[in-house]
Tab-separated table of C-alpha atoms in Angstrom:
chain	number	residue	atom	x	y	z
A	553	MET	CA	43.424	0.738	-3.787
A	554	ILE	CA	40.523	3.169	-3.476
A	555	ASP	CA	37.868	1.739	-1.165
A	556	LYS	CA	35.145	4.051	0.166
A	557	ILE	CA	32.984	1.278	1.585
A	558	VAL	CA	32.608	1.503	5.384
A	559	ALA	CA	31.147	-1.103	7.700
A	560	SER	CA	28.312	0.747	9.364
A	561	ALA	CA	26.238	3.842	9.327
A	562	ARG	CA	27.807	4.818	12.673
A	563	GLU	CA	31.252	4.695	11.144
A	564	ALA	CA	30.046	6.489	8.037
A	565	VAL	CA	28.909	9.604	9.918
A	566	GLU	CA	31.947	9.705	12.177
A	567	PRO	CA	33.311	12.939	10.611
A	568	VAL	CA	30.110	14.967	11.223
A	569	ALA	CA	30.741	17.567	13.906
A	570	ASP	CA	28.764	20.166	15.830
A	571	GLY	CA	27.700	23.259	13.940
A	572	MET	CA	28.090	21.685	10.474
A	573	THR	CA	25.792	22.334	7.539
A	574	VAL	CA	24.332	18.952	6.549
A	575	LEU	CA	22.616	18.417	3.216
A	576	ILE	CA	20.032	15.609	3.372
A	577	GLY	CA	18.784	14.059	0.182
A	578	GLY	CA	15.328	12.702	-0.538
A	579	PHE	CA	11.924	13.875	-1.569
A	580	GLY	CA	9.227	12.819	0.884
A	581	GLN	CA	10.314	9.403	2.043
A	582	VAL	CA	11.878	8.318	-1.293
A	583	GLY	CA	15.663	8.494	-1.605
A	584	THR	CA	15.951	9.648	2.008
A	585	PRO	CA	19.053	8.389	3.913
A	586	ASN	CA	17.159	7.621	7.104
A	587	HIS	CA	19.772	5.196	8.468
A	588	LEU	CA	22.505	7.797	8.223
A	589	ILE	CA	20.260	10.336	9.976
A	590	GLU	CA	19.484	7.860	12.741
A	591	ALA	CA	23.223	7.279	13.119
A	592	LEU	CA	23.677	11.071	13.496
A	593	CYS	CA	21.091	10.985	16.323
A	594	GLU	CA	23.039	8.203	18.049
A	595	LYS	CA	26.260	10.168	17.615
A	596	GLY	CA	24.877	13.135	19.457
A	597	VAL	CA	26.054	16.072	17.340
A	598	ARG	CA	24.394	19.461	17.968
A	599	ASP	CA	23.782	22.844	16.423
A	600	LEU	CA	23.393	21.543	12.884
A	601	VAL	CA	22.103	23.491	9.879
A	602	VAL	CA	20.090	21.038	7.802
A	603	VAL	CA	19.277	21.509	4.166
A	604	SER	CA	16.496	19.263	2.956
A	605	ASN	CA	13.487	19.599	0.688
A	606	ASN	CA	11.122	18.523	3.425
A	607	ALA	CA	11.422	18.874	7.180
A	608	GLY	CA	10.725	15.338	8.324
A	609	THR	CA	7.548	13.418	9.104
A	610	GLY	CA	6.492	11.328	12.078
A	611	THR	CA	9.189	10.748	14.669
A	612	HIS	CA	12.019	9.082	12.843
A	613	GLY	CA	14.825	10.259	10.571
A	614	LEU	CA	15.058	14.065	10.297
A	615	ALA	CA	12.044	14.493	12.596
A	616	ARG	CA	13.909	12.612	15.338
A	617	LEU	CA	17.061	14.645	14.737
A	618	MET	CA	15.069	17.866	15.210
A	619	ALA	CA	13.041	16.510	18.130
A	620	GLU	CA	16.275	15.770	19.980
A	621	GLY	CA	17.286	19.382	19.679
A	622	ARG	CA	20.235	18.769	17.376
A	623	VAL	CA	19.140	21.126	14.618
A	624	ARG	CA	19.617	24.901	14.941
A	625	LYS	CA	18.251	25.779	11.518
A	626	VAL	CA	16.383	24.071	8.651
A	627	ILE	CA	16.690	25.337	5.090
A	628	CYS	CA	13.963	23.753	2.967
A	629	SER	CA	11.205	24.365	0.457
A	630	TYR	CA	8.290	22.454	1.906
A	631	PRO	CA	8.334	21.908	5.687
A	632	ARG	CA	4.590	21.455	5.916
A	633	SER	CA	3.746	17.929	4.943
A	634	ARG	CA	1.244	15.491	6.369
A	635	GLY	CA	2.876	14.355	9.655
A	636	SER	CA	5.418	17.172	9.927
A	637	VAL	CA	4.447	17.648	13.566
A	638	VAL	CA	7.899	17.983	15.054
A	639	LEU	CA	8.957	20.922	12.833
A	640	GLU	CA	5.619	22.667	13.391
A	641	GLU	CA	5.983	22.414	17.136
A	642	LEU	CA	9.630	23.525	17.325
A	643	TYR	CA	8.850	26.414	14.982
A	644	ARG	CA	5.855	27.548	16.996
A	645	GLU	CA	7.917	27.541	20.160
A	646	GLY	CA	10.685	29.503	18.466
A	647	ARG	CA	13.203	26.688	19.084
A	648	ILE	CA	14.308	26.307	15.446
A	649	GLU	CA	15.153	28.696	12.631
A	650	LEU	CA	13.469	28.130	9.280
A	651	GLU	CA	14.581	29.439	5.883
A	652	ILE	CA	12.088	28.815	3.174
A	653	VAL	CA	13.576	28.557	-0.299
A	654	PRO	CA	11.641	27.883	-3.517
A	655	GLN	CA	12.362	24.305	-4.584
A	656	GLY	CA	14.055	25.194	-7.866
A	657	THR	CA	16.102	27.870	-6.186
A	658	LEU	CA	17.142	25.377	-3.543
A	659	ALA	CA	18.200	22.903	-6.249
A	660	GLU	CA	20.075	25.646	-8.173
A	661	ARG	CA	21.814	26.996	-5.016
A	662	LEU	CA	23.051	23.447	-4.435
A	663	ARG	CA	24.049	22.998	-8.103
A	664	ALA	CA	25.886	26.298	-8.003
A	665	ALA	CA	27.808	25.214	-4.892
A	666	GLY	CA	28.847	22.043	-6.676
A	667	ALA	CA	29.915	23.898	-9.791
A	668	GLY	CA	31.944	26.634	-8.078
A	669	ILE	CA	29.455	29.406	-8.836
A	670	PRO	CA	29.158	31.708	-5.807
A	671	ALA	CA	25.748	33.321	-6.742
A	672	PHE	CA	23.272	33.722	-9.535
A	673	TYR	CA	20.183	35.685	-10.517
A	674	THR	CA	16.766	34.080	-11.033
A	675	PRO	CA	13.266	35.432	-11.772
A	676	THR	CA	11.810	32.917	-9.242
A	677	ALA	CA	10.446	34.769	-6.183
A	678	ALA	CA	10.957	38.245	-7.657
A	679	GLY	CA	8.200	40.513	-6.357
A	680	THR	CA	7.350	38.183	-3.442
A	681	LEU	CA	7.988	38.017	0.314
A	682	LEU	CA	10.883	35.551	-0.322
A	683	ALA	CA	12.825	38.275	-2.261
A	684	GLU	CA	12.685	40.751	0.653
A	685	GLY	CA	16.143	41.873	1.683
A	686	LYS	CA	17.696	40.387	-1.473
A	687	GLU	CA	19.335	42.327	-4.287
A	688	THR	CA	17.116	42.492	-7.373
A	689	ARG	CA	18.193	43.420	-10.857
A	690	ILE	CA	16.506	43.655	-14.185
A	691	PHE	CA	17.676	41.361	-16.985
A	692	GLY	CA	15.897	41.408	-20.334
A	693	GLY	CA	13.134	43.497	-18.799
A	694	ARG	CA	12.525	41.011	-16.057
A	695	ALA	CA	13.207	41.408	-12.327
A	696	CYS	CA	15.591	38.781	-10.999
A	697	VAL	CA	16.681	37.965	-7.437
A	698	LEU	CA	20.289	37.400	-6.389
A	699	GLU	CA	20.645	33.972	-4.747
A	700	HIS	CA	23.796	32.530	-3.202
A	701	ALA	CA	25.320	29.078	-3.574
A	702	LEU	CA	24.474	26.683	-0.706
A	703	PRO	CA	27.486	24.456	-0.001
A	704	GLY	CA	27.376	21.744	2.654
A	705	ASP	CA	30.063	20.594	5.009
A	706	VAL	CA	28.616	17.133	4.576
A	707	ALA	CA	25.923	15.501	2.434
A	708	LEU	CA	23.906	12.462	3.533
A	709	ILE	CA	22.387	10.848	0.461
A	710	GLU	CA	20.743	7.575	-0.602
A	711	ALA	CA	21.555	5.704	-3.773
A	712	TRP	CA	20.596	2.395	-5.377
A	713	GLU	CA	23.893	0.808	-6.418
A	714	ALA	CA	27.502	1.656	-5.595
A	715	ASP	CA	30.968	0.246	-6.217
A	716	ARG	CA	34.064	0.757	-4.000
A	717	TRP	CA	34.982	3.941	-5.832
A	718	GLY	CA	31.655	5.444	-4.835
A	719	ASN	CA	30.166	5.464	-8.296
A	720	LEU	CA	26.350	5.669	-7.862
A	721	THR	CA	23.127	4.829	-9.604
A	722	PHE	CA	19.677	5.867	-8.360
A	723	ARG	CA	16.250	4.269	-8.407
A	724	LYS	CA	13.323	6.089	-10.099
A	725	SER	CA	12.127	9.115	-8.144
A	726	GLY	CA	14.711	8.244	-5.452
A	727	ARG	CA	17.198	10.314	-7.468
A	728	ASN	CA	15.706	13.729	-6.624
A	729	PHE	CA	18.142	15.911	-4.619
A	730	ASN	CA	20.738	13.161	-4.120
A	731	PRO	CA	23.082	13.763	-7.077
A	732	VAL	CA	23.098	17.591	-6.718
A	733	MET	CA	23.765	17.323	-2.944
A	734	ALA	CA	26.569	14.840	-3.554
A	735	MET	CA	28.296	17.538	-5.638
A	736	ALA	CA	27.538	20.400	-3.211
A	737	ALA	CA	29.252	19.110	-0.073
A	738	ARG	CA	32.932	18.792	0.944
A	739	LEU	CA	32.213	15.336	2.356
A	740	THR	CA	29.526	13.105	0.806
A	741	ILE	CA	28.191	9.949	2.554
A	742	ALA	CA	25.963	7.571	0.683
A	743	GLN	CA	23.761	4.784	2.021
A	744	VAL	CA	23.120	2.286	-0.777
A	745	HIS	CA	20.955	-0.723	-1.418
A	746	HIS	CA	23.502	-2.725	-3.431
A	747	VAL	CA	27.291	-2.829	-3.459
A	748	VAL	CA	28.679	-4.248	-6.655
A	749	PRO	CA	32.238	-5.052	-7.868
A	750	LEU	CA	34.209	-2.241	-9.453
A	751	GLY	CA	33.784	-2.304	-13.219
A	752	THR	CA	30.346	-3.931	-13.280
A	753	LEU	CA	28.251	-0.728	-13.303
A	754	ASP	CA	27.579	0.335	-16.898
A	755	PRO	CA	29.453	3.664	-17.238
A	756	GLU	CA	26.413	5.034	-19.106
A	757	ARG	CA	24.216	4.348	-16.049
A	758	ILE	CA	26.433	5.963	-13.449
A	759	VAL	CA	24.703	9.206	-12.468
A	760	THR	CA	27.047	10.348	-9.729
A	761	PRO	CA	30.738	9.561	-10.362
A	762	GLY	CA	32.689	8.423	-7.289
A	763	VAL	CA	34.758	11.580	-7.438
A	764	PHE	CA	31.844	13.255	-5.660
A	765	VAL	CA	31.443	10.507	-3.007
A	766	ASP	CA	33.628	9.906	0.096
A	767	ARG	CA	31.934	7.142	2.064
A	768	VAL	CA	29.554	4.384	1.165
A	769	VAL	CA	27.574	2.168	3.534
A	770	HIS	CA	25.546	-0.873	2.441
A	771	ILE	CA	21.987	-0.694	3.863
A	772	PRO	CA	19.568	-2.882	1.864
A	773	TYR	CA	16.364	-2.055	3.738
A	774	GLY	CA	13.978	-2.705	0.896
A	775	SER	CA	11.407	-0.196	-0.304
A	776	PRO	CA	10.615	3.195	1.206
A	777	ARG	CA	7.686	3.363	3.601
A	778	LEU	CA	5.586	6.218	2.276
A	779	THR	CA	3.630	6.919	5.470
B	723	MET	CA	-20.784	38.456	0.316
B	724	ALA	CA	-22.857	35.264	0.010
B	725	VAL	CA	-25.173	35.080	-2.933
B	726	LYS	CA	-28.796	35.510	-1.728
B	727	THR	CA	-30.591	33.209	-4.017
B	728	GLU	CA	-28.974	30.103	-5.432
B	729	THR	CA	-29.964	29.766	-9.013
B	730	ILE	CA	-32.165	26.786	-9.736
B	731	GLY	CA	-30.634	24.472	-12.265
B	732	LEU	CA	-27.160	25.991	-12.068
B	733	ALA	CA	-24.827	23.398	-13.646
B	734	ARG	CA	-21.916	24.044	-11.330
B	735	ARG	CA	-18.997	21.823	-12.312
B	736	ASP	CA	-17.824	19.311	-9.733
B	737	ARG	CA	-14.109	18.593	-9.213
B	738	ALA	CA	-13.931	15.946	-11.911
B	739	ALA	CA	-15.757	18.152	-14.417
B	740	MET	CA	-13.454	21.073	-13.619
B	741	ALA	CA	-10.450	18.851	-14.273
B	742	ALA	CA	-12.003	17.498	-17.483
B	743	ARG	CA	-12.621	21.044	-18.737
B	744	VAL	CA	-8.902	21.958	-18.357
B	745	ALA	CA	-7.871	18.654	-19.985
B	746	ALA	CA	-9.970	19.406	-22.999
B	747	ASP	CA	-7.787	22.466	-23.757
B	748	ILE	CA	-4.391	20.678	-23.513
B	749	PRO	CA	-3.127	19.696	-26.939
B	750	GLU	CA	-0.965	16.735	-27.837
B	751	GLY	CA	2.766	17.325	-27.398
B	752	TRP	CA	2.629	19.825	-24.537
B	753	VAL	CA	4.879	19.422	-21.549
B	754	VAL	CA	2.704	19.996	-18.503
B	755	ASN	CA	3.145	20.269	-14.719
B	756	LEU	CA	0.089	19.735	-12.527
B	757	GLY	CA	0.018	21.292	-9.064
B	758	ILE	CA	-0.867	19.378	-5.909
B	759	GLY	CA	-4.549	18.705	-5.213
B	760	LEU	CA	-7.314	19.534	-7.719
B	761	PRO	CA	-4.927	20.141	-10.671
B	762	THR	CA	-3.504	16.621	-10.342
B	763	LEU	CA	-6.909	15.260	-11.434
B	764	VAL	CA	-6.442	16.856	-14.873
B	765	ALA	CA	-4.204	13.983	-15.969
B	766	ASP	CA	-7.037	11.472	-15.522
B	767	HIS	CA	-9.093	13.315	-18.137
B	768	VAL	CA	-6.564	13.490	-21.014
B	769	PRO	CA	-7.318	10.570	-23.373
B	770	PRO	CA	-4.465	7.983	-23.315
B	771	ASP	CA	-3.972	8.307	-27.103
B	772	ARG	CA	-3.263	12.056	-26.761
B	773	GLU	CA	0.445	12.213	-25.923
B	774	VAL	CA	0.792	14.891	-23.216
B	775	ILE	CA	4.022	14.800	-21.150
B	776	PHE	CA	3.178	15.253	-17.494
B	777	GLN	CA	6.231	16.306	-15.536
B	778	SER	CA	6.631	16.247	-11.746
B	779	GLU	CA	9.005	18.510	-9.766
B	780	ASN	CA	10.713	15.585	-7.995
B	781	GLY	CA	12.243	14.481	-11.289
B	782	VAL	CA	9.661	12.355	-13.131
B	783	ILE	CA	9.094	13.076	-16.833
B	784	ALA	CA	6.075	11.534	-18.579
B	785	MET	CA	3.937	10.162	-15.713
B	786	GLY	CA	1.218	7.732	-16.623
B	787	PRO	CA	-2.054	6.964	-14.817
B	788	ALA	CA	-2.379	5.928	-11.193
B	789	PRO	CA	-1.046	2.389	-10.595
B	790	LEU	CA	-3.481	-0.521	-10.600
B	791	PRO	CA	-4.062	-2.247	-7.184
B	792	GLY	CA	-1.106	-4.550	-6.576
B	793	GLU	CA	1.188	-2.687	-8.993
B	794	GLU	CA	2.069	0.261	-6.775
B	795	ASP	CA	5.740	1.145	-6.606
B	796	PRO	CA	6.893	3.171	-3.557
B	797	TRP	CA	9.990	4.256	-5.505
B	798	LEU	CA	7.860	6.115	-8.003
B	799	ILE	CA	5.953	9.048	-6.518
B	800	ASN	CA	4.850	12.482	-7.761
B	801	ALA	CA	5.340	15.905	-6.139
B	802	GLY	CA	2.206	15.264	-4.004
B	803	LYS	CA	3.959	12.127	-2.700
B	804	GLN	CA	1.307	9.824	-4.304
B	805	MET	CA	2.427	6.707	-6.099
B	806	VAL	CA	2.277	7.070	-9.900
B	807	THR	CA	3.379	5.215	-13.030
B	808	LEU	CA	5.731	6.034	-15.915
B	809	ARG	CA	4.618	6.028	-19.518
B	810	PRO	CA	6.720	4.334	-22.170
B	811	GLY	CA	9.260	7.028	-23.170
B	812	GLY	CA	9.347	8.401	-19.627
B	813	SER	CA	12.508	9.257	-17.746
B	814	PHE	CA	13.962	10.240	-14.382
B	815	VAL	CA	16.161	13.265	-13.703
B	816	SER	CA	17.650	14.909	-10.669
B	817	GLN	CA	16.013	17.821	-8.928
B	818	ALA	CA	18.463	20.237	-10.553
B	819	ASP	CA	17.554	19.037	-14.034
B	820	SER	CA	13.818	18.871	-13.192
B	821	PHE	CA	13.860	22.568	-12.258
B	822	ALA	CA	16.105	23.426	-15.196
B	823	LEU	CA	13.226	22.079	-17.330
B	824	ILE	CA	10.773	24.284	-15.388
B	825	ARG	CA	12.878	27.393	-15.061
B	826	GLY	CA	14.486	27.092	-18.497
B	827	GLY	CA	11.237	27.518	-20.346
B	828	ARG	CA	10.541	23.921	-21.421
B	829	LEU	CA	7.221	23.752	-19.667
B	830	ASP	CA	4.357	24.628	-21.972
B	831	LEU	CA	1.887	24.809	-19.137
B	832	ALA	CA	1.552	24.710	-15.360
B	833	VAL	CA	-1.895	24.121	-13.985
B	834	LEU	CA	-1.950	25.380	-10.396
B	835	GLY	CA	-4.357	25.796	-7.521
B	836	ALA	CA	-4.759	29.246	-6.002
B	837	PHE	CA	-6.163	31.201	-3.056
B	838	GLU	CA	-6.565	34.239	-5.244
B	839	VAL	CA	-5.922	35.505	-8.792
B	840	ALA	CA	-5.847	39.279	-9.484
B	841	GLU	CA	-7.127	40.897	-12.651
B	842	ASN	CA	-3.577	41.706	-13.680
B	843	GLY	CA	-2.539	37.996	-13.437
B	844	ASP	CA	-0.958	38.110	-9.984
B	845	LEU	CA	-1.065	34.708	-8.330
B	846	ALA	CA	-1.380	34.015	-4.579
B	847	ASN	CA	-1.247	30.286	-3.804
B	848	TRP	CA	1.395	29.570	-1.142
B	849	ALA	CA	0.803	31.444	2.095
B	850	LEU	CA	-2.316	32.803	3.752
B	851	ALA	CA	-0.590	35.574	5.677
B	852	SER	CA	2.795	37.282	5.653
B	853	ASN	CA	3.424	36.058	9.175
B	854	GLU	CA	2.188	32.536	8.613
B	855	LYS	CA	3.763	29.830	10.776
B	856	ALA	CA	6.161	27.452	8.993
B	857	PRO	CA	5.068	28.457	5.489
B	858	ALA	CA	5.672	26.035	2.638
B	859	VAL	CA	6.399	27.170	-0.888
B	860	GLY	CA	7.639	24.002	-2.642
B	861	GLY	CA	7.966	24.526	-6.381
B	862	ALA	CA	5.100	27.028	-6.685
B	863	MET	CA	7.235	30.093	-7.332
B	864	ASP	CA	9.492	28.327	-9.813
B	865	LEU	CA	6.478	27.077	-11.740
B	866	ALA	CA	4.707	30.407	-11.759
B	867	ALA	CA	7.873	32.291	-12.883
B	868	GLY	CA	9.190	29.569	-15.250
B	869	ALA	CA	6.311	27.991	-17.134
B	870	ARG	CA	5.440	29.462	-20.491
B	871	ARG	CA	1.751	29.455	-19.449
B	872	VAL	CA	0.127	29.384	-16.049
B	873	TRP	CA	-3.512	28.339	-15.812
B	874	VAL	CA	-5.277	28.288	-12.461
B	875	LEU	CA	-7.871	25.728	-11.515
B	876	MET	CA	-9.876	26.619	-8.407
B	877	GLU	CA	-13.316	27.101	-6.966
B	878	HIS	CA	-14.793	30.480	-7.996
B	879	THR	CA	-15.261	31.500	-4.374
B	880	THR	CA	-14.275	30.283	-0.964
B	881	LYS	CA	-16.731	28.039	0.982
B	882	ASP	CA	-18.226	31.135	2.652
B	883	GLY	CA	-18.708	32.838	-0.739
B	884	THR	CA	-15.696	35.223	-0.693
B	885	PRO	CA	-14.508	35.845	-4.298
B	886	ARG	CA	-11.135	34.501	-5.322
B	887	LEU	CA	-10.977	36.502	-8.545
B	888	VAL	CA	-9.972	39.893	-7.124
B	889	ARG	CA	-8.769	43.365	-8.092
B	890	ARG	CA	-5.605	42.934	-5.976
B	891	CYS	CA	-4.467	39.892	-4.052
B	892	ARG	CA	-4.684	40.173	-0.290
B	893	TYR	CA	-2.463	37.133	0.290
B	894	PRO	CA	1.275	37.047	-0.297
B	895	LEU	CA	2.123	36.703	-4.020
B	896	THR	CA	3.612	33.567	-5.585
B	897	ALA	CA	4.543	35.539	-8.658
B	898	PRO	CA	3.291	38.799	-10.216
B	899	ARG	CA	1.384	38.836	-13.507
B	900	CYS	CA	1.860	35.209	-14.429
B	901	VAL	CA	-1.651	33.767	-14.831
B	902	SER	CA	-3.162	33.780	-18.260
B	903	ARG	CA	-6.392	31.815	-17.700
B	904	VAL	CA	-8.600	30.663	-14.799
B	905	TYR	CA	-10.898	27.644	-14.788
B	906	THR	CA	-13.447	27.585	-12.003
B	907	ASP	CA	-16.566	25.595	-11.147
B	908	LEU	CA	-18.570	28.330	-12.837
B	909	ALA	CA	-16.532	29.750	-15.727
B	910	VAL	CA	-13.458	29.886	-17.956
B	911	ILE	CA	-11.890	33.303	-17.734
B	912	ASP	CA	-8.887	34.787	-19.549
B	913	VAL	CA	-6.546	37.303	-17.935
B	914	THR	CA	-6.054	40.079	-20.517
B	915	ALA	CA	-4.365	43.504	-20.534
B	916	GLU	CA	-7.836	44.917	-19.768
B	917	GLY	CA	-8.566	42.473	-16.890
B	918	PHE	CA	-10.762	39.400	-16.663
B	919	LEU	CA	-12.517	38.265	-19.875
B	920	VAL	CA	-15.121	35.578	-19.473
B	921	ARG	CA	-14.848	32.950	-22.209
B	922	GLU	CA	-17.605	30.636	-21.077
B	923	MET	CA	-19.996	30.098	-18.183
B	924	VAL	CA	-21.843	26.977	-17.017
B	925	ALA	CA	-25.492	26.594	-17.981
B	926	GLY	CA	-28.042	28.430	-15.839
B	927	LEU	CA	-25.681	31.177	-14.714
B	928	SER	CA	-26.352	34.844	-15.606
B	929	ARG	CA	-23.605	37.394	-16.182
B	930	GLU	CA	-24.904	39.385	-13.179
B	931	SER	CA	-24.752	36.246	-10.972
B	932	LEU	CA	-21.163	35.501	-12.016
B	933	GLN	CA	-20.219	39.141	-11.399
B	934	SER	CA	-21.733	39.021	-7.928
B	935	ARG	CA	-19.378	36.168	-7.082
B	936	THR	CA	-16.356	38.027	-8.454
B	937	ASP	CA	-14.539	40.966	-6.822
B	938	ALA	CA	-12.868	42.287	-9.987
B	939	PRO	CA	-15.017	43.600	-12.856
B	940	LEU	CA	-15.721	41.069	-15.585
B	941	ARG	CA	-15.969	41.596	-19.350
B	942	PHE	CA	-17.689	38.961	-21.502
B	943	ALA	CA	-16.395	37.578	-24.801
């Protein structure tokens, strides 16, 4: 019997080790696996490379992981949000590396990793600072930048419903980076609001098939807190 | 660079009027992305019976108006992380599909804010200096490179009167040669092969006065 449900966030993140590249889903505070991130803080891993659209707000979740000195490098599109004080301070003090990636290029680098595509060309960022040091080629008269796939050792994601095979549905704008990150990592861990019996999820509604998911933990915390 | 004498009776557009002016030019059926800040206000000025599909980078297609008090849904936010609503017919997609829409040429229009627009259509709207601390690009470069049209909505000058419509951008580019039209509090200006072409000005403003607030040379339609 395939059963990917684990009892706790702590147990779920047990395979995460020092130096890993960790993909973290979410856009702002919606669809963000904060309980899994908190469990990573408790576990005490170090030297992580974190890939996430934003770079944490306030002092919980990703902001806490960074504040505790567990993150060597952040790869993201938009680190500067209201309340992103931890990242700003670490960056100013030179205590964290930051790689800024256009949001669509970030999504596509993840998608490519999930689809077995090592690199691709895109016109996004051509002729800008973010193309410096990257190979550029002309396609159809247009300058395009070579971008590489961005695979994760592990992905931490949030979903709405799951069954024991790890089939997932998402809720509204909580989908965001979660499905593409689930496909881009060797090990995908999902925190979910509802666990339902196998066979009860309408196959037409399953966005991420369980093939892409390794561990599921049931954390019905309610609605995201936006501030 | 400040203008010496403020024209009496100059009908400078306020933020709502600037947004309304852009909205008036968006036809039914277009798929549109609105940038964070001032451009977001454009949606409030499109009549509800004109079906324009507003898309948000975080995977929301066909956003509706702001939620009524008591009907807010924290699961439904836009790229500016404000709570929004979904129109009938709306849908949710992943980030990869959302940017496939943007980068794959399905977006009729992106309305973006800017620090500067150059007369060749260069756009600078993401970083104020090449060595800026913790810069943030978000989806700006994808929108500027991927949308079929890029219109900029911004104040004509900075608060201290420095022109934002320039010969060459001083700030780091978001994308080269992407802007086709600029809406400001003073004018509507097309970017053409020959540079800026003023389509309309607010009442009470002379051509000389508009030029004095603009770094690049202006032509008038």
